């Protein structure tokens, strides 16, 4: 971020809408700047990828055995936690990841196609707190409000991690407007979103 005005967030599209910001801190999840606690039960598809007991990245449950996250989150060994808005709660489900499949055209230089599938060792038990995400069938137009959720740091440049799942609201921005800011950094597999005149955002 440069200056007091936050730039719009570049989000990566999976299919039509599954987004993920680039890695915010080495071995940490994306940032939820000036977010607020998510209403309980509002994001039952939200999962956390844990390295040991430490948060590494966020993701979403797409069916009982598969999670979608960002390709830059790939590790050799991790657990997937779901079912509670608090990471230190014993109410959630923790399932070991067995395999991960990075998009074949993922680029570490441009962050194009920054998407990955993670296979769970056991099926997640679907409950009121654990649900599959509903994938959209088409792209939403610019101006559509979106909610970003996660356990990433709430402040920048200082790092402050929340004790519960945080949310912030942003809007989709036209590629033309976003390209004026990001120039060639905006790839074809990305969509731009944010609140340019607000501190509320998810960023890296």
PDB file of C-alpha atoms in Angstrom, residues 23-198:
ATOM      1  CA  UNK A  23       0.205 -13.883   0.277  1.00  0.00           C
ATOM      2  CA  UNK A  24       0.153 -11.106   2.839  1.00  0.00           C
ATOM      3  CA  UNK A  25       3.012 -12.190   5.048  1.00  0.00           C
ATOM      4  CA  UNK A  26       5.404 -15.098   4.684  1.00  0.00           C
ATOM      5  CA  UNK A  27       3.600 -18.152   6.110  1.00  0.00           C
ATOM      6  CA  UNK A  28       0.513 -16.135   7.125  1.00  0.00           C
ATOM      7  CA  UNK A  29      -2.978 -15.597   5.784  1.00  0.00           C
ATOM      8  CA  UNK A  30      -4.271 -12.607   3.841  1.00  0.00           C
ATOM      9  CA  UNK A  31      -5.115  -9.387   5.619  1.00  0.00           C
ATOM     10  CA  UNK A  32      -8.582  -8.213   6.622  1.00  0.00           C
ATOM     11  CA  UNK A  33      -7.936  -4.508   7.190  1.00  0.00           C
ATOM     12  CA  UNK A  34     -10.429  -2.675   9.456  1.00  0.00           C
ATOM     13  CA  UNK A  35     -12.729  -5.690   9.366  1.00  0.00           C
ATOM     14  CA  UNK A  36     -15.440  -6.593  11.852  1.00  0.00           C
ATOM     15  CA  UNK A  37     -16.297  -9.972  13.404  1.00  0.00           C
ATOM     16  CA  UNK A  38     -18.327 -12.080  10.988  1.00  0.00           C
ATOM     17  CA  UNK A  39     -21.826 -12.979  12.195  1.00  0.00           C
ATOM     18  CA  UNK A  40     -21.699 -16.471  13.655  1.00  0.00           C
ATOM     19  CA  UNK A  41     -22.637 -19.097  11.103  1.00  0.00           C
ATOM     20  CA  UNK A  42     -22.481 -16.663   8.184  1.00  0.00           C
ATOM     21  CA  UNK A  43     -19.500 -18.368   6.497  1.00  0.00           C
ATOM     22  CA  UNK A  44     -19.809 -22.127   7.148  1.00  0.00           C
ATOM     23  CA  UNK A  45     -17.712 -22.884   4.046  1.00  0.00           C
ATOM     24  CA  UNK A  46     -14.694 -20.965   5.399  1.00  0.00           C
ATOM     25  CA  UNK A  47     -11.717 -23.145   6.306  1.00  0.00           C
ATOM     26  CA  UNK A  48      -8.236 -22.496   7.640  1.00  0.00           C
ATOM     27  CA  UNK A  49      -5.065 -24.201   6.438  1.00  0.00           C
ATOM     28  CA  UNK A  50      -2.854 -24.782   9.452  1.00  0.00           C
ATOM     29  CA  UNK A  51       0.886 -25.327   9.584  1.00  0.00           C
ATOM     30  CA  UNK A  52       1.129 -27.096  12.901  1.00  0.00           C
ATOM     31  CA  UNK A  53      -1.239 -25.000  14.992  1.00  0.00           C
ATOM     32  CA  UNK A  54      -0.436 -21.776  13.149  1.00  0.00           C
ATOM     33  CA  UNK A  55      -2.674 -20.188  10.544  1.00  0.00           C
ATOM     34  CA  UNK A  56      -1.136 -20.369   7.091  1.00  0.00           C
ATOM     35  CA  UNK A  57      -3.950 -19.538   4.643  1.00  0.00           C
ATOM     36  CA  UNK A  58      -7.700 -19.455   4.253  1.00  0.00           C
ATOM     37  CA  UNK A  59      -9.800 -21.473   1.850  1.00  0.00           C
ATOM     38  CA  UNK A  60     -13.306 -22.675   1.057  1.00  0.00           C
ATOM     39  CA  UNK A  61     -14.929 -26.090   1.189  1.00  0.00           C
ATOM     40  CA  UNK A  62     -16.285 -27.024  -2.258  1.00  0.00           C
ATOM     41  CA  UNK A  63     -17.417 -30.528  -1.304  1.00  0.00           C
ATOM     42  CA  UNK A  64     -16.869 -32.973   1.534  1.00  0.00           C
ATOM     43  CA  UNK A  65     -13.364 -33.955   0.389  1.00  0.00           C
ATOM     44  CA  UNK A  66     -12.024 -30.898  -1.435  1.00  0.00           C
ATOM     45  CA  UNK A  67     -10.939 -27.391  -0.504  1.00  0.00           C
ATOM     46  CA  UNK A  68      -9.998 -24.515  -2.792  1.00  0.00           C
ATOM     47  CA  UNK A  69      -7.268 -22.092  -1.775  1.00  0.00           C
ATOM     48  CA  UNK A  70      -4.472 -20.093  -3.400  1.00  0.00           C
ATOM     49  CA  UNK A  71      -1.553 -21.852  -5.104  1.00  0.00           C
ATOM     50  CA  UNK A  72       0.952 -19.769  -3.149  1.00  0.00           C
ATOM     51  CA  UNK A  73      -0.355 -21.524  -0.020  1.00  0.00           C
ATOM     52  CA  UNK A  74       0.999 -24.937  -1.056  1.00  0.00           C
ATOM     53  CA  UNK A  75       2.900 -26.814   1.648  1.00  0.00           C
ATOM     54  CA  UNK A  76       4.122 -30.367   2.032  1.00  0.00           C
ATOM     55  CA  UNK A  77       2.038 -30.989   5.141  1.00  0.00           C
ATOM     56  CA  UNK A  78      -0.942 -29.232   6.678  1.00  0.00           C
ATOM     57  CA  UNK A  79      -4.272 -29.663   8.422  1.00  0.00           C
ATOM     58  CA  UNK A  80      -7.559 -28.104   7.382  1.00  0.00           C
ATOM     59  CA  UNK A  81      -9.727 -26.653  10.149  1.00  0.00           C
ATOM     60  CA  UNK A  82     -13.432 -25.859   9.755  1.00  0.00           C
ATOM     61  CA  UNK A  83     -16.636 -25.492  11.710  1.00  0.00           C
ATOM     62  CA  UNK A  84     -15.805 -22.689  14.134  1.00  0.00           C
ATOM     63  CA  UNK A  85     -15.249 -18.955  13.804  1.00  0.00           C
ATOM     64  CA  UNK A  86     -12.516 -19.246  16.456  1.00  0.00           C
ATOM     65  CA  UNK A  87      -9.329 -21.072  15.483  1.00  0.00           C
ATOM     66  CA  UNK A  88      -8.604 -22.078  19.081  1.00  0.00           C
ATOM     67  CA  UNK A  89     -12.026 -23.655  19.574  1.00  0.00           C
ATOM     68  CA  UNK A  90     -12.362 -27.405  20.086  1.00  0.00           C
ATOM     69  CA  UNK A  91     -15.769 -27.382  18.396  1.00  0.00           C
ATOM     70  CA  UNK A  92     -14.394 -27.426  14.861  1.00  0.00           C
ATOM     71  CA  UNK A  93     -13.241 -30.281  12.641  1.00  0.00           C
ATOM     72  CA  UNK A  94      -9.546 -30.730  11.861  1.00  0.00           C
ATOM     73  CA  UNK A  95      -8.735 -32.947   8.872  1.00  0.00           C
ATOM     74  CA  UNK A  96      -5.312 -33.718   7.436  1.00  0.00           C
ATOM     75  CA  UNK A  97      -4.646 -32.753   3.821  1.00  0.00           C
ATOM     76  CA  UNK A  98      -3.253 -35.573   1.682  1.00  0.00           C
ATOM     77  CA  UNK A  99      -2.673 -33.999  -1.736  1.00  0.00           C
ATOM     78  CA  UNK A 100      -2.694 -30.613  -3.415  1.00  0.00           C
ATOM     79  CA  UNK A 101      -3.106 -29.771  -7.082  1.00  0.00           C
ATOM     80  CA  UNK A 102      -1.817 -26.405  -8.270  1.00  0.00           C
ATOM     81  CA  UNK A 103      -3.246 -24.861 -11.429  1.00  0.00           C
ATOM     82  CA  UNK A 104      -0.923 -25.986 -14.259  1.00  0.00           C
ATOM     83  CA  UNK A 105      -0.553 -22.403 -15.491  1.00  0.00           C
ATOM     84  CA  UNK A 106       0.122 -20.808 -12.116  1.00  0.00           C
ATOM     85  CA  UNK A 107       2.899 -18.211 -12.279  1.00  0.00           C
ATOM     86  CA  UNK A 108       4.885 -17.235  -9.190  1.00  0.00           C
ATOM     87  CA  UNK A 109       6.036 -14.101 -11.011  1.00  0.00           C
ATOM     88  CA  UNK A 110       2.679 -12.688 -12.166  1.00  0.00           C
ATOM     89  CA  UNK A 111       0.388 -14.592  -9.771  1.00  0.00           C
ATOM     90  CA  UNK A 112      -1.816 -15.562 -12.694  1.00  0.00           C
ATOM     91  CA  UNK A 113      -3.973 -18.626 -11.942  1.00  0.00           C
ATOM     92  CA  UNK A 114      -3.090 -18.526  -8.241  1.00  0.00           C
ATOM     93  CA  UNK A 115      -5.479 -21.358  -7.424  1.00  0.00           C
ATOM     94  CA  UNK A 116      -5.111 -24.810  -5.875  1.00  0.00           C
ATOM     95  CA  UNK A 117      -7.266 -27.795  -4.929  1.00  0.00           C
ATOM     96  CA  UNK A 118      -6.547 -29.559  -1.631  1.00  0.00           C
ATOM     97  CA  UNK A 119      -7.681 -33.152  -1.026  1.00  0.00           C
ATOM     98  CA  UNK A 120      -8.784 -34.087   2.475  1.00  0.00           C
ATOM     99  CA  UNK A 121      -7.832 -37.419   4.036  1.00  0.00           C
ATOM    100  CA  UNK A 122     -11.370 -37.865   5.378  1.00  0.00           C
ATOM    101  CA  UNK A 123     -14.722 -36.445   4.378  1.00  0.00           C
ATOM    102  CA  UNK A 124     -15.860 -33.358   6.234  1.00  0.00           C
ATOM    103  CA  UNK A 125     -19.009 -33.862   8.262  1.00  0.00           C
ATOM    104  CA  UNK A 126     -21.578 -31.380   6.977  1.00  0.00           C
ATOM    105  CA  UNK A 127     -23.384 -29.594   9.813  1.00  0.00           C
ATOM    106  CA  UNK A 128     -24.961 -26.207  10.398  1.00  0.00           C
ATOM    107  CA  UNK A 129     -21.407 -24.908  10.946  1.00  0.00           C
ATOM    108  CA  UNK A 130     -19.781 -26.749   8.005  1.00  0.00           C
ATOM    109  CA  UNK A 131     -21.275 -26.258   4.545  1.00  0.00           C
ATOM    110  CA  UNK A 132     -20.116 -26.406   0.946  1.00  0.00           C
ATOM    111  CA  UNK A 133     -19.790 -23.061  -0.818  1.00  0.00           C
ATOM    112  CA  UNK A 134     -22.362 -22.328  -3.522  1.00  0.00           C
ATOM    113  CA  UNK A 135     -20.407 -21.637  -6.695  1.00  0.00           C
ATOM    114  CA  UNK A 136     -21.895 -18.963  -8.977  1.00  0.00           C
ATOM    115  CA  UNK A 137     -22.757 -19.664 -12.586  1.00  0.00           C
ATOM    116  CA  UNK A 138     -21.655 -16.315 -14.016  1.00  0.00           C
ATOM    117  CA  UNK A 139     -19.513 -13.275 -13.268  1.00  0.00           C
ATOM    118  CA  UNK A 140     -21.111 -10.471 -11.289  1.00  0.00           C
ATOM    119  CA  UNK A 141     -20.974  -6.930 -12.749  1.00  0.00           C
ATOM    120  CA  UNK A 142     -18.857  -4.065 -11.445  1.00  0.00           C
ATOM    121  CA  UNK A 143     -20.348  -2.460  -8.360  1.00  0.00           C
ATOM    122  CA  UNK A 144     -21.541  -5.767  -6.930  1.00  0.00           C
ATOM    123  CA  UNK A 145     -20.886  -5.847  -3.167  1.00  0.00           C
ATOM    124  CA  UNK A 146     -18.721  -8.713  -1.908  1.00  0.00           C
ATOM    125  CA  UNK A 147     -17.686  -9.923   1.521  1.00  0.00           C
ATOM    126  CA  UNK A 148     -14.104 -10.985   2.247  1.00  0.00           C
ATOM    127  CA  UNK A 149     -13.531 -13.150   5.318  1.00  0.00           C
ATOM    128  CA  UNK A 150     -10.494 -14.545   7.085  1.00  0.00           C
ATOM    129  CA  UNK A 151      -8.276 -14.656  10.150  1.00  0.00           C
ATOM    130  CA  UNK A 152      -5.501 -12.518   8.665  1.00  0.00           C
ATOM    131  CA  UNK A 153      -3.951  -9.472  10.296  1.00  0.00           C
ATOM    132  CA  UNK A 154      -6.358  -6.581  10.864  1.00  0.00           C
ATOM    133  CA  UNK A 155      -3.794  -3.782  10.712  1.00  0.00           C
ATOM    134  CA  UNK A 156      -0.964  -2.641   8.477  1.00  0.00           C
ATOM    135  CA  UNK A 157       1.977  -2.197   8.602  1.00  0.00           C
ATOM    136  CA  UNK A 158       1.799  -3.552  12.184  1.00  0.00           C
ATOM    137  CA  UNK A 159       0.518  -7.120  12.480  1.00  0.00           C
ATOM    138  CA  UNK A 160      -2.518  -7.790  14.690  1.00  0.00           C
ATOM    139  CA  UNK A 161      -4.210 -11.176  14.351  1.00  0.00           C
ATOM    140  CA  UNK A 162      -7.847 -11.596  15.429  1.00  0.00           C
ATOM    141  CA  UNK A 163      -9.180 -14.273  17.756  1.00  0.00           C
ATOM    142  CA  UNK A 164     -12.216 -14.848  15.540  1.00  0.00           C
ATOM    143  CA  UNK A 165     -13.212 -14.830  11.874  1.00  0.00           C
ATOM    144  CA  UNK A 166     -13.296 -11.300  10.472  1.00  0.00           C
ATOM    145  CA  UNK A 167     -15.233  -9.838   7.547  1.00  0.00           C
ATOM    146  CA  UNK A 168     -15.051  -6.723   5.420  1.00  0.00           C
ATOM    147  CA  UNK A 169     -17.180  -5.512   2.517  1.00  0.00           C
ATOM    148  CA  UNK A 170     -15.791  -4.471  -0.856  1.00  0.00           C
ATOM    149  CA  UNK A 171     -17.163  -3.958  -4.384  1.00  0.00           C
ATOM    150  CA  UNK A 172     -16.161  -5.301  -7.766  1.00  0.00           C
ATOM    151  CA  UNK A 173     -14.342  -2.771  -9.954  1.00  0.00           C
ATOM    152  CA  UNK A 174     -14.209  -2.693 -13.750  1.00  0.00           C
ATOM    153  CA  UNK A 175     -10.979  -4.025 -15.312  1.00  0.00           C
ATOM    154  CA  UNK A 176     -10.553  -0.670 -17.057  1.00  0.00           C
ATOM    155  CA  UNK A 177     -10.521   1.290 -13.798  1.00  0.00           C
ATOM    156  CA  UNK A 178      -8.305  -1.258 -12.090  1.00  0.00           C
ATOM    157  CA  UNK A 179      -5.804  -1.306 -14.940  1.00  0.00           C
ATOM    158  CA  UNK A 180      -5.221   2.435 -14.492  1.00  0.00           C
ATOM    159  CA  UNK A 181      -3.750   1.600 -11.084  1.00  0.00           C
ATOM    160  CA  UNK A 182      -2.151  -1.799 -11.606  1.00  0.00           C
ATOM    161  CA  UNK A 183      -1.161  -1.518 -15.272  1.00  0.00           C
ATOM    162  CA  UNK A 184       0.206  -4.875 -16.436  1.00  0.00           C
ATOM    163  CA  UNK A 185      -0.183  -6.512 -13.012  1.00  0.00           C
ATOM    164  CA  UNK A 186      -3.853  -7.215 -13.726  1.00  0.00           C
ATOM    165  CA  UNK A 187      -3.955 -10.581 -15.480  1.00  0.00           C
ATOM    166  CA  UNK A 188      -6.756 -12.216 -17.422  1.00  0.00           C
ATOM    167  CA  UNK A 189      -7.494 -14.666 -14.601  1.00  0.00           C
ATOM    168  CA  UNK A 190      -8.007 -11.874 -12.053  1.00  0.00           C
ATOM    169  CA  UNK A 191     -10.875  -9.658 -11.026  1.00  0.00           C
ATOM    170  CA  UNK A 192     -10.466  -6.345  -9.236  1.00  0.00           C
ATOM    171  CA  UNK A 193     -12.347  -5.427  -6.077  1.00  0.00           C
ATOM    172  CA  UNK A 194     -12.049  -3.009  -3.180  1.00  0.00           C
ATOM    173  CA  UNK A 195     -13.187   0.275  -1.696  1.00  0.00           C
ATOM    174  CA  UNK A 196     -10.685   2.823  -3.088  1.00  0.00           C
ATOM    175  CA  UNK A 197     -11.733   5.644  -0.743  1.00  0.00           C
ATOM    176  CA  UNK A 198     -11.974   3.564   2.407  1.00  0.00           C
TER     177      UNK A 198
END
